[in-house]
Every structure is written in C-alpha cells, then in structure tokens.
Amino acid sequence: MGKYLPKAIVHSDEIDRLLAVEPGWTKKKSGVEKRHYAKSETASDMGAEAVKKALQNADTTLDEIDAIICTSGTMEQPIPCTASLIHKKLAPARPIPAFDINSTCLSFVTGFDLISHAVANGTYKKVVIVASEIASVGLNREQKESYVLFGDAAAACVVETADEETTGILAAKMETYSEGAHLTEIRGGGTKYHPNFHHNEQDFLFDMDGQKVFRMSSKVINPFVDELLQEADLSIKDLKAVVPHQASGMAMRLLQKKLGIPSSQFINVIENYGNTIAASIPLALCDAIESGKIQRGDHVMLLGTSAGLSLGGMIFVY
Amino acid sequence: MGKYLPKAIVHSDEIDRLLAVEPGWTKKKSGVEKRHYAKSETASDMGAEAVKKALQNADTTLDEIDAIICTSGTMEQPIPCTASLIHKKLAPARPIPAFDINSTCLSFVTGFDLISHAVANGTYKKVVIVASEIASVGLNREQKESYVLFGDAAAACVVETADEETTGILAAKMETYSEGAHLTEIRGGGTKYHPNFHHNEQDFLFDMDGQKVFRMSSKVINPFVDELLQEADLSIKDLKAVVPHQASGMAMRLLQKKLGIPSSQFINVIENYGNTIAASIPLALCDAIESGKIQRGDHVMLLGTSAGLSLGGMIFVY
C-alpha cells in the first residue's frame, strides 16, 4: 500500500479561528488534531503519488500492472473518469484499462471486493486500486459540524493473487438503505443542478444530517457485522484489527463500543487526517501496516458507512 | 433488457433553428433525426423506469435482484452515487447493494464485464445494470459539432448465470490511451474547478476534439478488435451483430468500413436517439433484441470508444 498527503496542513485551532468558535471546539467535535488540504495538488496528482508509493512498497512496477481502478467518492472532473487522469500521470504509454468505482466513502471497499473476483479468475494478474479525495473544496462553513471533520488524502493498494493461499478475502458485504439517500449529499454539480443554471452555492457544498445517519446505521450495524463474521466463520476476538471508516471521532467511539471492540484492535488515525472520504479506510490500513499493527497472516476487518446510505465491510487475511 | 426515453422529443430541424445553421445541417453532421431531452425527468427517474422494464422483460422482480449497479458517464448528484438514488425509487425497503461504475461512454461495457465475474462465482445470483444519461444539460452551443450529437436515455439489463452454458461472455477487453484524456472532457464541476469558485461557463460544458479522438482511435481499433475476436476464437462473419457505441453517424460509418462489417450485422439506431453516452450501447442492444435482429444463441459484439481515451469491447452469446 501507499499513501500521499497534501503538503498543506491545517490544525484544528486554525479552524476554530476561521469558524469563530471557541478554542478547542473543532478538536472536540471532530476528534481531529490536524488534516491536510490540497492547495497545490489535484486529485490525480495525489492519486498518482500514492500509486507510485504502493508499487514501491509492493516491490513491483507499473509494467506489471494490468489495470488502474480509481475508487474515490469525489471526482477531479465530470469527464473523463479520474482513473484516466491518474493513468495519464503514471502510464501514458501503456494502454491498460482505467475506470472508476464509486460508492462514496465505501468506494475502496466496494472496488476491492469487485475487482478481487476478476483477479481471482485470472482476468487481471495484478491491479492497483487508488482512492484520491479532495474534500476541502466542497465544505460548508455554515455547517460547522461537518466542516471540521474532513481532510484530503490519497491511498493506493496493489492487489494480486497470493502464490499460496495464505492470504485472501474471507467475506465481503454491502447493504444500501436508500431511505437515507438524501441524509448525506452534495446536491449540485451533476445533471440535476447544473452549475450554469443553478446558483444556490449551498447546493454545491457537502450537507449531512449526522444525527440521522448515526441513528439509521446504529439500527443495522450489529446484525451486519454478525453476518460478515459468520460468513468468515470468525468472531471479533479472532481479528487482529478492525479498520473502520474514519468518519468522526465520536462516530468511531460509538461504533467501537457498540461492537465491543477492544482499543488494541481498533485502528483510529482520525486525529492525524480527519475524514478523507473513500481514502479513509485504505489510509488507516496503510498506517496500520506501516506501523506493524497489522502483519502478514493477520485477520483484518474493513468496516464503514457511506452516503447512500450504505454499510460495507470485508474480512481478509493480510 | 429495458429502456426509457424522456418524453420531450427534439427534431434536428429545431436544432438547426436554435443554432442558426442552414436547414439540414444538424441531421447531416450528426446522422441524428431526433433525440429525447429530459426536461421533466431526473437521471434516477429514468434509470428506475428502465430497470422496471428490464425486470418485466426478464420475467423477474426486484425481490430476486441482488445488486443495482449504475453504469453512467454522468451523475445526478456528486453525492451519493446515482445507483443509490435509483435504489431509492425502486427498492427503498430492500438493502441490496447499490454502487456506480464509470468509464464515460463505455461504463455499461466495463460494468457488465466486471460484475460478470462476481455473478459467475456466485457472489450475486442476479443483478441489474443500468445506464441513465442526461447529456442535454451540459451541451455547448458554441461547439455546434458536438451539440448536435447528443440525446438523453436510460437502458438497463438483468444479468444472471445461464441455467445451461448456452449463453455467456466469450471475451472482453478494454484499453486506455490516456494521452487522449483531455480530448473529450467536462473540466468543471469536480474538485479541480468547483462551481462556487470557478465561473467560466464553458468549463462546465462538454468539450470534444472529435477529429483528434477519431485519429487516435483509428490507429488502434483494428488490432483491438482482432485481439477481441481472437480471444473469442471467432471472426467478424461469425457475429450476428456488432453493437457499436452510437457516437455519431459519421464515426459509425467509418468504423463499419474500417472493420469491414456488412450493414446487415451493424446495429445503427443513432437516427432515433443521438449519442446517449453510456446508455448508447445497451439502448441499441435493447432495440436489436426487441426487433428480433438479435436472438437467443446469437454471437454479439459490443464495441466503443469513450473519453479517457478508452476502447472497450465484449463478445457474448445472447
């Protein structure tokens, strides 16, 4: 795996001043100490750097890669797909396929699961999945609770079949509860509200009803995780690590408590990055691998919620 | 399969008047007699209707569907993914997964190929793939050559494993030539040019250098198709039908000539719909099935180019 963090770092006390809230409010509300904002980088710049790092860490080169899959919740341009723009920065001379998979914050998990079937049956030998997110451009200062949560980052992962069957995906699951489709949204910028004809600036900014999202997902998360564990024939104690979507400090604390996961098993890096949308899970996974918290042979669960409203999870042996 | 066409029909002579060109220019340039524009429908409205029709034609119901995959080149909103919005209109009470796959005009082919691996190995028994496109909102009157080409439409397809192995995918292939990434684009509306900070209206509209796209794809299309046929162990004459991306009347004529495909095998419906982005291939396929041109057991090739610049193709037995 590999990651890229934009050069500009924004500390929570700077955001306190920007939002004119009392000192400490941003940190307390979000659980975030600092986050990175892309001020000089594009999403494809960041994605390409994360891929390079992942290739290096996987001891491979782009010449061995059969496809570039971008799994971001945001896009650099409406056309073409972000994977093509990353492809251009990495491999302009090698016509390997490039396409996007999107389920907002769960895009990486959805993409990893989906592409694994094509890798398992030999269509692709080795692929790279990359999530590159610039959340900072679409934050809404009027909605302080969500403004303080987000950061920008990219994370990438090389996926191939294992030589021996010592590693692999044991279970994967996704559920979409679309009665919550409008609880987390950016309404404007697609075909519904085109920028040239729609001029309500609020509609082009991130809008979330965090309370309702939390209530909806709370009702279904326990059976979801139980089924995921059952599919893998494991229990929570068999997992070396649970890597949750780094949604917010509070959401993560509540999730941890609700599922009864000891802190030693729960990967929480939100303090350093904020919520980086679909980059959040692979970024936390990357850090846990780099720090040695996750080692070869360990059982790992990825778990998160996303706009949709969707739940997604995966259990694999690293 | 099923399709949905927006209620409003726009004939080429209306576009002649709108663009102040001589009568007949629009038809001559595009090969399009009429196209549909979504004036009262959203992309998710259209997608949901196409899915309903596909379910009906497949003699099944949503209760048997395991996932909704949206394969559009445009999106209704930046967040959540369009599949969630279609899910909400179809199955708000059934939490089947909903996510998007995007490679612009080739999204349907990419999604069909990718999801087939997950269907083949039993992860999903039966899924629905839907492309729903509203091109009309992003057309640029200053760029008459591309303005005249596009229309709006949705098309959907139910995919499941065959009871006996009489039908199935024989070959699939995609190549991305990203030196052409900026030949077809909408630059604004993503994280690079956010609508609140970027006010050049042209950047939010479709921009294509059709000549260059054609020159680039012409160089690589023949070996691409040869490899696809080789993978399926077939030659052009073995195909009952080639269903190309309905890019433009001229592009299709040139493609047909370059590949030596008899008119009887070449599905061309652009006259009725224009270029409907990723809905274009499934819409033409749907029509060819409905009219009896393609019947069970026939060998069919899907083939197209997309922004990226990508080539994509698939050969299957219907």
Coordinates of N, CA, C and O in Angstrom, one line a residue, chain B residues 13 17 23 25 36 42 44 49 53 73 83-84 90 106-107 111 119 141 157 161 208 242 260 275 279 299 318:
Chain B
D13 N -34.4 19.6 -37.1 CA -34.7 20.9 -37.7 C -34.9 22.0 -36.6 O -34.6 23.2 -36.8
R17 N -32.6 25.6 -36.2 CA -33.1 26.9 -35.9 C -32.4 27.5 -34.7 O -31.9 28.6 -34.7
P23 N -30.9 24.9 -42.8 CA -31.8 23.7 -42.7 C -31.1 22.4 -43.2 O -30.5 22.4 -44.3
W25 N -28.4 21.0 -41.7 CA -27.0 20.9 -41.2 C -26.9 19.9 -40.0 O -26.0 19.1 -40.0
H36 N -34.2 12.6 -27.6 CA -35.0 12.9 -26.5 C -34.2 13.7 -25.5 O -33.0 13.5 -25.3
T42 N -35.5 13.2 -13.9 CA -34.1 13.1 -13.4 C -33.5 11.8 -13.9 O -34.2 10.9 -14.4
S44 N -32.3 9.5 -12.1 CA -32.7 8.3 -11.4 C -34.2 7.9 -11.7 O -34.5 6.8 -11.7
E49 N -37.2 3.6 -14.3 CA -38.1 3.1 -15.3 C -37.5 2.1 -16.2 O -38.2 1.1 -16.6
K53 N -38.7 -1.9 -16.6 CA -39.0 -2.5 -17.9 C -38.1 -3.8 -18.1 O -38.5 -4.8 -18.6
G73 N -22.1 7.7 -17.5 CA -20.9 8.6 -17.6 C -21.2 9.9 -17.0 O -20.3 10.7 -16.8
A83 N -26.6 5.1 -8.3 CA -27.2 3.8 -8.0 C -28.1 3.9 -6.8 O -29.2 3.3 -6.7
S84 N -27.6 4.7 -5.8 CA -28.4 4.8 -4.5 C -29.7 5.6 -4.8 O -30.8 5.2 -4.2
L90 N -36.7 2.4 -6.5 CA -37.1 1.0 -6.8 C -37.3 0.2 -5.6 O -38.3 -0.6 -5.5
L106 N -18.2 4.1 -22.1 CA -18.0 2.6 -22.0 C -18.5 2.0 -20.7 O -18.3 0.8 -20.4
S107 N -19.1 2.9 -19.8 CA -19.4 2.4 -18.5 C -20.2 1.1 -18.4 O -20.0 0.2 -17.6
G111 N -18.9 -2.1 -16.7 CA -19.7 -2.7 -15.6 C -20.2 -4.1 -15.8 O -20.1 -4.9 -15.0
V119 N -20.9 -12.4 -10.6 CA -22.1 -13.3 -10.8 C -21.6 -14.7 -11.1 O -22.2 -15.7 -10.6
R141 N -23.5 25.3 -27.0 CA -24.0 25.8 -28.2 C -22.9 26.4 -29.1 O -23.0 26.6 -30.3
C157 N -30.3 -3.7 -17.9 CA -30.1 -5.1 -18.3 C -30.0 -6.0 -17.0 O -29.4 -5.6 -16.1
T161 N -26.4 -16.0 -14.2 CA -25.8 -17.1 -14.9 C -26.9 -17.9 -15.6 O -28.0 -17.9 -15.2
M208 N -15.1 18.5 -26.9 CA -14.5 17.4 -27.6 C -13.8 17.8 -28.8 O -14.3 18.6 -29.6
V242 N -22.9 -6.6 -34.6 CA -21.9 -5.7 -33.8 C -22.7 -4.5 -33.4 O -23.4 -3.8 -34.2
G260 N -14.8 -3.6 -41.8 CA -15.4 -4.4 -42.9 C -16.6 -5.2 -42.4 O -16.8 -6.4 -42.6
N275 N -26.4 10.3 -29.6 CA -25.4 9.7 -28.8 C -25.8 9.8 -27.3 O -25.9 11.0 -26.8
A279 N -25.5 5.0 -22.1 CA -26.8 4.3 -22.4 C -26.8 3.9 -23.9 O -27.7 3.1 -24.3
H299 N -24.2 -14.7 -31.6 CA -22.9 -14.1 -31.2 C -23.0 -12.6 -31.4 O -23.2 -12.2 -32.5
Y318 N -25.8 -14.4 -26.8 CA -27.0 -13.9 -26.1 C -27.9 -15.0 -25.7 O -28.2 -15.9 -26.5

